[in-house]
XYZ file of C-alpha atoms in Angstrom:
529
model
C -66.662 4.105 -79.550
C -70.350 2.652 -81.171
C -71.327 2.922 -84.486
C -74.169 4.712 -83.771
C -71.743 7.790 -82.096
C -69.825 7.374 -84.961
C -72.940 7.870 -87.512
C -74.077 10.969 -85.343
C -71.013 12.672 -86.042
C -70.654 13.748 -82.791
C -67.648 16.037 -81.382
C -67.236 16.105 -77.905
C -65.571 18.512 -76.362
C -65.216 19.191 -71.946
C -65.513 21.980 -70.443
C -65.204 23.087 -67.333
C -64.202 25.726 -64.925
C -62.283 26.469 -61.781
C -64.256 26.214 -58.395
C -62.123 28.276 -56.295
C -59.169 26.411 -56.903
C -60.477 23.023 -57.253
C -62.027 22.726 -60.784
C -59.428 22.620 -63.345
C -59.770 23.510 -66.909
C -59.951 20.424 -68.651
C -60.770 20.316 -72.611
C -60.052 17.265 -74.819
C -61.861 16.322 -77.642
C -62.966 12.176 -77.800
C -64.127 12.395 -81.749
C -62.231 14.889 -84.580
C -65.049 14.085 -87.464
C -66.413 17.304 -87.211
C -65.470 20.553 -87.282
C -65.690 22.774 -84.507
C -66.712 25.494 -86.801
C -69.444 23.655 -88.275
C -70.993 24.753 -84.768
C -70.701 28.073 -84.262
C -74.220 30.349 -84.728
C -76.479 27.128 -83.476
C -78.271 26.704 -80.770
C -77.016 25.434 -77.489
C -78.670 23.718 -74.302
C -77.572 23.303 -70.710
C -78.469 20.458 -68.737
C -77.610 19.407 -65.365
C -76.389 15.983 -64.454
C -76.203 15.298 -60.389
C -73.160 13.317 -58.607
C -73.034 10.269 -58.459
C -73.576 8.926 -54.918
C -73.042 5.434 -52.914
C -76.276 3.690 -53.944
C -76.691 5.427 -58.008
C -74.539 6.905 -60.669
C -75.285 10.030 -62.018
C -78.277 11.019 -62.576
C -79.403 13.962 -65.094
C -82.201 16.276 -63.901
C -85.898 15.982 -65.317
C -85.318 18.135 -68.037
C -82.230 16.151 -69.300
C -84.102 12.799 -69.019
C -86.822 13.903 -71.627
C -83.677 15.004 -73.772
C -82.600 11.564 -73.387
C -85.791 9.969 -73.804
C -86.370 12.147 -77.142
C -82.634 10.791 -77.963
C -83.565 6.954 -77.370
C -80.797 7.166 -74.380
C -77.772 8.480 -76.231
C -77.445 11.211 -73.962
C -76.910 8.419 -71.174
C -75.093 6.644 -73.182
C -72.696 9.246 -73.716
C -72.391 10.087 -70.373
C -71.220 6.547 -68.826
C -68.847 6.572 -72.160
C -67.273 9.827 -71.338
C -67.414 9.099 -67.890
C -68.796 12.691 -66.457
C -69.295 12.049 -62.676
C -71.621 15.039 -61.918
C -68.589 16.833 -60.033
C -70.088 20.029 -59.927
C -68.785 22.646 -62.891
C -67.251 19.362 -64.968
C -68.856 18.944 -67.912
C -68.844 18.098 -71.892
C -70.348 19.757 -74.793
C -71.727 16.958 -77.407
C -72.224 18.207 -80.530
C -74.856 16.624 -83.768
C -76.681 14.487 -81.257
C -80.145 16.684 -81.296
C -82.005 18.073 -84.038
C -83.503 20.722 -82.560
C -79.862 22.150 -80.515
C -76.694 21.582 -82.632
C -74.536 21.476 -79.349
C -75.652 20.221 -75.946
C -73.383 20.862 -72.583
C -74.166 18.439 -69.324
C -72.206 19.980 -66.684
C -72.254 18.557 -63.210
C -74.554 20.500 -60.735
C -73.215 18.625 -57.819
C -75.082 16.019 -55.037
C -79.144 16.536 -55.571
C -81.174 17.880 -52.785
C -78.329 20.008 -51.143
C -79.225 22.962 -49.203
C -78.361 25.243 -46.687
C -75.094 24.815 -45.197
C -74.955 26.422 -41.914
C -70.841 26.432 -41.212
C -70.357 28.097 -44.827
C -73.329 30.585 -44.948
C -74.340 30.119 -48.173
C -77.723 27.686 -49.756
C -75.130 25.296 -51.398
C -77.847 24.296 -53.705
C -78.916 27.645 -55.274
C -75.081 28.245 -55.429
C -74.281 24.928 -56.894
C -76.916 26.048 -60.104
C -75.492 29.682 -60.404
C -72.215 27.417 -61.209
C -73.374 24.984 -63.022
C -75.314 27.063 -65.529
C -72.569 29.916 -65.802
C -69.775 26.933 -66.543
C -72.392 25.452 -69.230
C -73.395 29.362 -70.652
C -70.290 30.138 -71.387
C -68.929 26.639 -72.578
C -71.560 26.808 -75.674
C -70.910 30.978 -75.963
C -67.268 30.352 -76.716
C -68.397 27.774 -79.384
C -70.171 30.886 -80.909
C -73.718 29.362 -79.864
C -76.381 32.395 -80.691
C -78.789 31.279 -78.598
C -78.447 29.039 -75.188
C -81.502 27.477 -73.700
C -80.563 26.606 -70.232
C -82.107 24.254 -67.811
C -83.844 25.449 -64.511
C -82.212 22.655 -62.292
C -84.979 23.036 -59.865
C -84.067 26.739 -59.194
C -84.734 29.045 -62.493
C -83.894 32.042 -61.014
C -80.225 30.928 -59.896
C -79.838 29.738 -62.942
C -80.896 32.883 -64.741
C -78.369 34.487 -62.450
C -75.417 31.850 -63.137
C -75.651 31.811 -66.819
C -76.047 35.810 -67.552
C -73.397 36.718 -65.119
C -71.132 34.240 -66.833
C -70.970 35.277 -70.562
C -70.954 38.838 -69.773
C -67.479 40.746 -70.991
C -66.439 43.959 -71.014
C -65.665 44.654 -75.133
C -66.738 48.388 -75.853
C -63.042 49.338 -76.588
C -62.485 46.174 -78.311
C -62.754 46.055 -82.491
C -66.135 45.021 -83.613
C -64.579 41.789 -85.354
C -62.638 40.640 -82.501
C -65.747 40.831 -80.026
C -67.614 37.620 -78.681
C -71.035 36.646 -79.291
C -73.324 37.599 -76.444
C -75.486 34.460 -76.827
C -79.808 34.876 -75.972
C -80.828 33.116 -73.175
C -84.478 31.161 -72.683
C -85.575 29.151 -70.030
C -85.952 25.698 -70.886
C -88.513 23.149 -70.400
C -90.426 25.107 -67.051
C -93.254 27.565 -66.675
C -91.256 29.524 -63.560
C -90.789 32.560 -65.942
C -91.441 34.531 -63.198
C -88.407 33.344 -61.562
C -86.059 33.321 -64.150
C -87.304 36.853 -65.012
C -86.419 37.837 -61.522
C -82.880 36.226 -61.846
C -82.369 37.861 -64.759
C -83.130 41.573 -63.335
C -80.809 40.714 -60.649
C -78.089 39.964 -63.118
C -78.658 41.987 -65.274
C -77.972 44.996 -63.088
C -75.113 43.304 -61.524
C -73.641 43.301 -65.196
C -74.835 47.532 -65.255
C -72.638 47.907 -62.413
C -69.891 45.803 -63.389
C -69.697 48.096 -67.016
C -69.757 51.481 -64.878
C -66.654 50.063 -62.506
C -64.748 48.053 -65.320
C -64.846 50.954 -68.101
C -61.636 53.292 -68.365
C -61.430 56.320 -65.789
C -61.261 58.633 -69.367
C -64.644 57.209 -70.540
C -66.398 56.490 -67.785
C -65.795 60.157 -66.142
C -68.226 61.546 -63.303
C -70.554 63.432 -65.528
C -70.816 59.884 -68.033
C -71.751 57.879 -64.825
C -74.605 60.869 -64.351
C -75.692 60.562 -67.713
C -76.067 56.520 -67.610
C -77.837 57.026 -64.395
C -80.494 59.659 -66.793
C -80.433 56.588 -69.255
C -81.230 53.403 -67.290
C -83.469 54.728 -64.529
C -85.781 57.562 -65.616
C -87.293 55.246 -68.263
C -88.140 52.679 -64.987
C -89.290 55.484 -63.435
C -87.035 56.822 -60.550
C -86.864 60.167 -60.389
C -82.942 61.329 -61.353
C -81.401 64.800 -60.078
C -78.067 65.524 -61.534
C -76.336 68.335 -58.785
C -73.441 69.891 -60.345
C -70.843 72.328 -58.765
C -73.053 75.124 -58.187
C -75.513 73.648 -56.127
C -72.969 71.364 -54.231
C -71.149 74.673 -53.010
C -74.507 75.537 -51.910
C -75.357 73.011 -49.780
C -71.763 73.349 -48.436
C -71.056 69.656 -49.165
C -67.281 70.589 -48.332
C -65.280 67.149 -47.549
C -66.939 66.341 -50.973
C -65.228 69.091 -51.983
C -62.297 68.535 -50.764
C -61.628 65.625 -52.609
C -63.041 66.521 -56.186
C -61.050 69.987 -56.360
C -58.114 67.587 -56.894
C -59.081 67.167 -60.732
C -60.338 68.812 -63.616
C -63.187 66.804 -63.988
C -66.508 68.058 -62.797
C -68.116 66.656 -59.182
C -71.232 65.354 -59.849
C -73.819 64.268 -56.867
C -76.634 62.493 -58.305
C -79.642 62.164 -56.588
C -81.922 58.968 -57.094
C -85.596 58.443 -55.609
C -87.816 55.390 -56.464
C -91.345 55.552 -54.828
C -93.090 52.611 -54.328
C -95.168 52.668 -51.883
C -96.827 55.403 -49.703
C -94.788 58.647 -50.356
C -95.406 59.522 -46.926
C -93.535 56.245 -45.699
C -89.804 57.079 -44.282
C -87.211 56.089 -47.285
C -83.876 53.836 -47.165
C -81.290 55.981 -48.065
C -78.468 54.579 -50.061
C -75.043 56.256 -50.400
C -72.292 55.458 -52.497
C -69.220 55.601 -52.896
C -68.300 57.408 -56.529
C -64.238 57.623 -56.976
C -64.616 57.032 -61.068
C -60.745 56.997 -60.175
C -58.638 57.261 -57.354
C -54.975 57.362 -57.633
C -54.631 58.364 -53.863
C -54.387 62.237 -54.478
C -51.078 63.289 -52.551
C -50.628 60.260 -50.984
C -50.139 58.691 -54.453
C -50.597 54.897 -54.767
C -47.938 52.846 -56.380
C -48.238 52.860 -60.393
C -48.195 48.698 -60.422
C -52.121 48.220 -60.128
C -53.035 51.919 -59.813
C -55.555 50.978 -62.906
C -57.799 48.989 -61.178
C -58.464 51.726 -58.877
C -61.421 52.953 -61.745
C -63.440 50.171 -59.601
C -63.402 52.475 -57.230
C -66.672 54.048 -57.963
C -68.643 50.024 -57.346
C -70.199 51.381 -54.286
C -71.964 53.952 -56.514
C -72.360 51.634 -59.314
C -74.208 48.884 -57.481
C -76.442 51.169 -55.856
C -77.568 52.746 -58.821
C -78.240 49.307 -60.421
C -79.848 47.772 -57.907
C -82.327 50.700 -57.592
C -82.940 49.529 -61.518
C -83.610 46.125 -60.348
C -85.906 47.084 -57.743
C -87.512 49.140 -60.100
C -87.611 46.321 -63.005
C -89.245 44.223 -59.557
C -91.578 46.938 -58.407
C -90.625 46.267 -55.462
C -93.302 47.817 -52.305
C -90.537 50.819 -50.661
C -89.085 54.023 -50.751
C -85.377 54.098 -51.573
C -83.638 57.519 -51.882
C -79.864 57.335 -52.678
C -77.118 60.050 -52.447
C -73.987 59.336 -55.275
C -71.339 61.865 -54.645
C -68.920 61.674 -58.017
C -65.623 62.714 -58.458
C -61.992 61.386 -58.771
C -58.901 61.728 -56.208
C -56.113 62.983 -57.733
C -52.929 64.864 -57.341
C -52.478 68.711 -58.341
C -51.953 72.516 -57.204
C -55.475 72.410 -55.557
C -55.541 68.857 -54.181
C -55.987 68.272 -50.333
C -53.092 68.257 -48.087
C -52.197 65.379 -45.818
C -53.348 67.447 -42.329
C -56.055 69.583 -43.733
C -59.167 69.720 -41.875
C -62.528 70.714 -42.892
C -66.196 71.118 -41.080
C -69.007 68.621 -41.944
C -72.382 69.831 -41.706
C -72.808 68.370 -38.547
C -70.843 71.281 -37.131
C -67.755 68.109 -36.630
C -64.261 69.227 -37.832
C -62.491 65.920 -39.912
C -58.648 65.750 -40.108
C -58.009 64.433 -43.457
C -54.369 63.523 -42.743
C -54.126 60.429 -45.510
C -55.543 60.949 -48.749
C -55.462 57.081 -50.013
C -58.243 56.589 -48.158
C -60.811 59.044 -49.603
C -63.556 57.383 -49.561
C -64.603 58.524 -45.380
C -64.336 61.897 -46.912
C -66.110 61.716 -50.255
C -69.074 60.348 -48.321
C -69.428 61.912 -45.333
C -71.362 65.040 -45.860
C -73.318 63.960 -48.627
C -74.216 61.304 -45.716
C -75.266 64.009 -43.512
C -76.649 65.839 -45.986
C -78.991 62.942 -47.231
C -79.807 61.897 -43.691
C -80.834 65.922 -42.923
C -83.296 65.716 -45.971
C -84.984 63.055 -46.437
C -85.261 61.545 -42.620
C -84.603 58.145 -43.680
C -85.434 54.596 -41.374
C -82.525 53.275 -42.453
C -79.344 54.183 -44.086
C -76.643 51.849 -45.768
C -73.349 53.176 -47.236
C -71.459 51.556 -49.838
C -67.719 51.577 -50.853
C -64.139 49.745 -51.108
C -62.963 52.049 -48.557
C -59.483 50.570 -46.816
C -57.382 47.116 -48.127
C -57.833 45.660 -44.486
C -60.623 44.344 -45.110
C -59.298 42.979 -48.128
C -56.443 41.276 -46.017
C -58.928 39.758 -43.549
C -61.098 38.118 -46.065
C -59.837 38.604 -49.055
C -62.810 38.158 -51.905
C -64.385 35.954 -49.633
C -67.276 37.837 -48.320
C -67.750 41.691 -48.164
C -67.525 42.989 -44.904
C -70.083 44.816 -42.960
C -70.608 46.775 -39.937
C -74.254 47.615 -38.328
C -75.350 49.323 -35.358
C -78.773 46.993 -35.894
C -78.913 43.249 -35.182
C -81.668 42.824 -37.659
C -80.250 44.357 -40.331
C -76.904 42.462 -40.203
C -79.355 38.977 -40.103
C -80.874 40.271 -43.067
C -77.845 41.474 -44.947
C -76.824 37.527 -43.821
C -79.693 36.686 -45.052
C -79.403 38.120 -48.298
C -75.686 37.399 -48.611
C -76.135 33.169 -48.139
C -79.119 33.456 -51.378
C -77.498 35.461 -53.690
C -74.079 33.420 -53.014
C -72.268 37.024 -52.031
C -71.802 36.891 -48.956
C -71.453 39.447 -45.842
C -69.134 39.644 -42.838
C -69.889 41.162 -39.573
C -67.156 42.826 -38.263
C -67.216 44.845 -34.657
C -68.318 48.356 -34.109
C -66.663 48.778 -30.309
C -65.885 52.115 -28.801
C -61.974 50.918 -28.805
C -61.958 51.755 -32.368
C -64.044 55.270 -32.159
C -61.273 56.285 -29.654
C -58.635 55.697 -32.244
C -60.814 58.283 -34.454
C -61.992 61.241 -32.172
C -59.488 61.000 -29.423
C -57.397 64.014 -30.861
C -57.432 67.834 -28.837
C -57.111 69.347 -32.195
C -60.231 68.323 -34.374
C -63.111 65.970 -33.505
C -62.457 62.570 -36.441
C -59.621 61.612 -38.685
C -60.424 59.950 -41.574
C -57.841 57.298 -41.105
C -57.285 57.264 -36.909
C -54.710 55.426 -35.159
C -53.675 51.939 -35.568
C -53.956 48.917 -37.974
C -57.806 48.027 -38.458
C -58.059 50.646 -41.318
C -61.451 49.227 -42.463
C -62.940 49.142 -38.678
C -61.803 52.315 -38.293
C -62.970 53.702 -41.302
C -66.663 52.611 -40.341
C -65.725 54.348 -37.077
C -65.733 57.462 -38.456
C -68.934 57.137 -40.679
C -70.821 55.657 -37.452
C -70.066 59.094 -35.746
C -72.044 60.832 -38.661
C -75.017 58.643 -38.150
C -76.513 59.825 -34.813
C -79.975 58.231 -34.412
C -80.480 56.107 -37.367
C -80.360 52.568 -37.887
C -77.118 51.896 -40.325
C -74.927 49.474 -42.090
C -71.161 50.237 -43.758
C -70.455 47.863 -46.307
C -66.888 47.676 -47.710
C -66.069 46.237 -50.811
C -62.012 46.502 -51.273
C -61.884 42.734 -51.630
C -64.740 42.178 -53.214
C -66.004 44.956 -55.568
C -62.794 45.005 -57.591
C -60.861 42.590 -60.060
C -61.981 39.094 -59.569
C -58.792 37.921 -58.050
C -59.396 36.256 -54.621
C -61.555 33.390 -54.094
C -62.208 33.436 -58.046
C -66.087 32.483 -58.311
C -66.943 30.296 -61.939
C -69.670 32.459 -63.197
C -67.321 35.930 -63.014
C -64.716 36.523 -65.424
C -61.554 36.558 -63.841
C -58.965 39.723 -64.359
C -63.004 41.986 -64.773
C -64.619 43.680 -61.907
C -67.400 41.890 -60.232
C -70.098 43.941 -59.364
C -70.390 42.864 -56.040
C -72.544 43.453 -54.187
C -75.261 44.581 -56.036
C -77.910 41.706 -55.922
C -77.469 41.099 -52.184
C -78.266 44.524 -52.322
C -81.553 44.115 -54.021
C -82.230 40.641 -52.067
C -81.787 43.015 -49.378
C -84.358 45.522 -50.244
C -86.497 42.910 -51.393
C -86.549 41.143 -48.061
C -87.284 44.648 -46.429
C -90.372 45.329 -49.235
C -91.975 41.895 -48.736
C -90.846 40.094 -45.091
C -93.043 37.888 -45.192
C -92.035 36.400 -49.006
């Protein structure tokens, strides 16, 4: 190693993260002078460094080459001596080489100039930044960096996205001491603040809905995910209603019902409306499903894993933060949304495999298996929304059966439409955001399995093995003349588990899919952006 390295006291230390099983953690240190915790509280900077191809080595992006050029070409030089290839989410963290940032992370951002890659769905580039600016976020947050300046990498708002997502945790039951710093972020070297603003809002409610899913059943109860709906959206001005049990009986919201009366906890259906254009102009209507826990009521589910059933209420949580986003965006539409609240569980008054109960459609539902709740929670507070507010469009949320879960695992969520265009631009939304959506089929041969019975018009479950077709089944028969899309998020709204992606913590809940949700809206506000 030069002299010079030597003088600057440098300590280098990799980082990296895995890439859906294909980056491996690998973290060696090439100088010991310093010590690490001479470090921690500094300031921190992310750079981007691009493959290496045939013709060129690698190559760091324009804001890393006036670092280097400010450095008299250290920063190269320590890159050909540490050999960092621009493999995207490899990096190092070089430490004393800047006055201004006491630890610097390059971290590969992958082959420059790559875009949209039709056979995978996804804009590999935007993707490639999310991962490459998470990976270098939360490299320099576990060094105890307070502040991380990241670089745009020609797209500021992915790399907003990348780098929030990544150093979020879930600590509120965790001892003050033993918590980790949550680092500031600034956009480095670019005027795009508008962009990385945007990214930000997008994360930032993806993180909102990842803390109302990942919080404990006990603390995060129906009537605490009311209240942080009253505390993040009526200061952005959406208009909150908070229904309790009086006025649900009312409007005879009975398969609602049905489920809650299973626990002591108070139902709680909590009515959102964000104006934002003409009020006269027809809303979207958003409903959610909100199981703050479901242990599967009667038909209890097994104890191993039963915990991470809290996630449960994501469809409701991602709804209600993406309506904060659009909000935070000011985005041009009318978006109503419809959170029923409750939990499954098992008691003297719980629902009985075989019970059957009238919607307010005037259909009777069998409800003959009670681990899959989330038909029932929904469906009249579907109805009910769809009978008030005469929406243009409606789009349910929910993890409502495991076989999607098995088809796809955390690959994409899946999602059923009885519209062309809005599958393309749930597609569309799902290959920007780097969350991506599955079209799976709506065919009569699956509404047979669900209404084909002498006895009562639906069962929530029907008859055969396509639980999460079937499920959407059921909720296409309550949507009689509006256009529609089911999204279910059993694989991908829970634990980070399958198809692990870098910038979410693995063994926390993801969030998912709230900002395809709000790319969604967004495309539907301004088409022609």
């Amino acid at each position: 190693m030069s002299s010079r390295l030597l003088m600057a006291r440098s300590v280098v230390k990799s980082v990296s993260h895995d890439l859906i099983g294909r980056l491996v953690l690998n973290q060696r240190h090439l100088a010991s002078i310093a010590c690490a915790d001479a470090h921690k509280g500094g300031k921190g900077l992310v750079l981007g460094l691009y493959e290496k191809e045939a013709d060129r080595g690698p190559r760091l992006t324009p804001a890393g080459e006036k670092i280097d050029d400010r450095l008299n070409g250290k920063l190269n030089e320590l890159i050909c001596e540490t050999k960092i290839s621009g493999r995207l989410g490899r990096g190092k963290v070089f430490n004393n080489i800047d006055e201004e940032f006491q630890s610097v992370c390059v971290v590969g951002v992958g082959i420059e100039g790559i875009g949209f890659n039709e056979l995978e769905m996804l804009d590999e580039g935007m993707e490639n930044v999310r991962v490459a600016a998470g990976v270098g976020a939360r490299s320099l947050q576990e060094i105890e960096c307070i502040e991380v300046h990241v670089d745009n990498m020609d797209y500021p708002e992915q790399a907003a996205e990348g780098s929030t997502l990544a150093i979020w945790r879930f600590e509120e039951n965790l001892s003050k001491k033993l918590r980790s710093i949550q680092p500031k972020l600034e956009l480095f070297d670019s005027t795009d603040t508008d962009s990385w603003t945007r990214g930000l809002f997008k994360a930032e409610a993806q993180n909102l809905s990842r803390r109302i899913s990942e919080a404990p059943a006990n603390c995060m109860t129906p009537t605490a995910v009311a209240q942080v709906g009253v505390d993040m959206l009526c200061p952005c001005g959406i208009t909150v209603e908070v229904r309790t049990m009086e006025w649900i009986e009312q409007q005879r919201l009975h398969s609602f019902l049905m489920v809650a009366k299973g626990s002591c906890e108070p139902p709680v259906v909590l009515e959102l409306a964000y104006c934002g254009t003409s009020p006269e102009d027809k809303p979207i209507l958003l409903v959610g499903q909100g199981l703050t826990f479901n242990s599967g009521g009667i038909n209890l589910r097994p104890c191993k894993g039963m915990a991470e059933f809290r996630g449960d209420v994501n469809g409701a949580a991602s709804i209600l933060a993406a309506m904060r986003a659009a909000a935070g965006l000011s985005l041009p539409i009318n978006i109503t949304a419809v959170l029923p609240l409750c939990e499954n569980m098992p008691s003297g008054m719980a629902v009985k495999p075989g019970d059957v109960v009238t919607l307010l459609n005037a259909k009777t539902m069998a409800i003959r298996n009670m681990d899959r709740a989330g038909v029932v929670v929904i469906a009249d507070p579907m109805i009910y929304g769809q009978q008030t507010y005469k929406p243009r469009l409606v789009v349910d949320i929910g993890s409502m059966c495991k076989g999607i879960k098995k088809a796809v695992g955390g690959g994409a969520t899946g999602i059923w439409s009885n519209s062309h265009f809005v599958w393309k631009q749930f597609q569309k939304a799902g290959s920007l955001t780097g969350d991506r959506l599955w079209r799976f089929p709506l065919w009569d041969f699956y509404k047979r399995r669900v209404a084909n019975h002498r006895s009562f018009d639906l069962s929530n479950d029907g008859d055969g093995l396509a639980s999460s077709c079937l499920a959407a089944a059921v909720l296409h028969e309550l949507v009689p003349c509006s256009d529609w899309a089911h999204l279910d998020t059993f694989g991908t709204g829970l634990m980070s588990t399958y198809g692990l992606i870098p910038y979410l913590r693995a063994g926390q809940m993801t969030g998912r899919p709230t900002r395809t949700l709000v790319q969604f809206l967004y495309q539907l506000a301004c088409p022609g952006e």
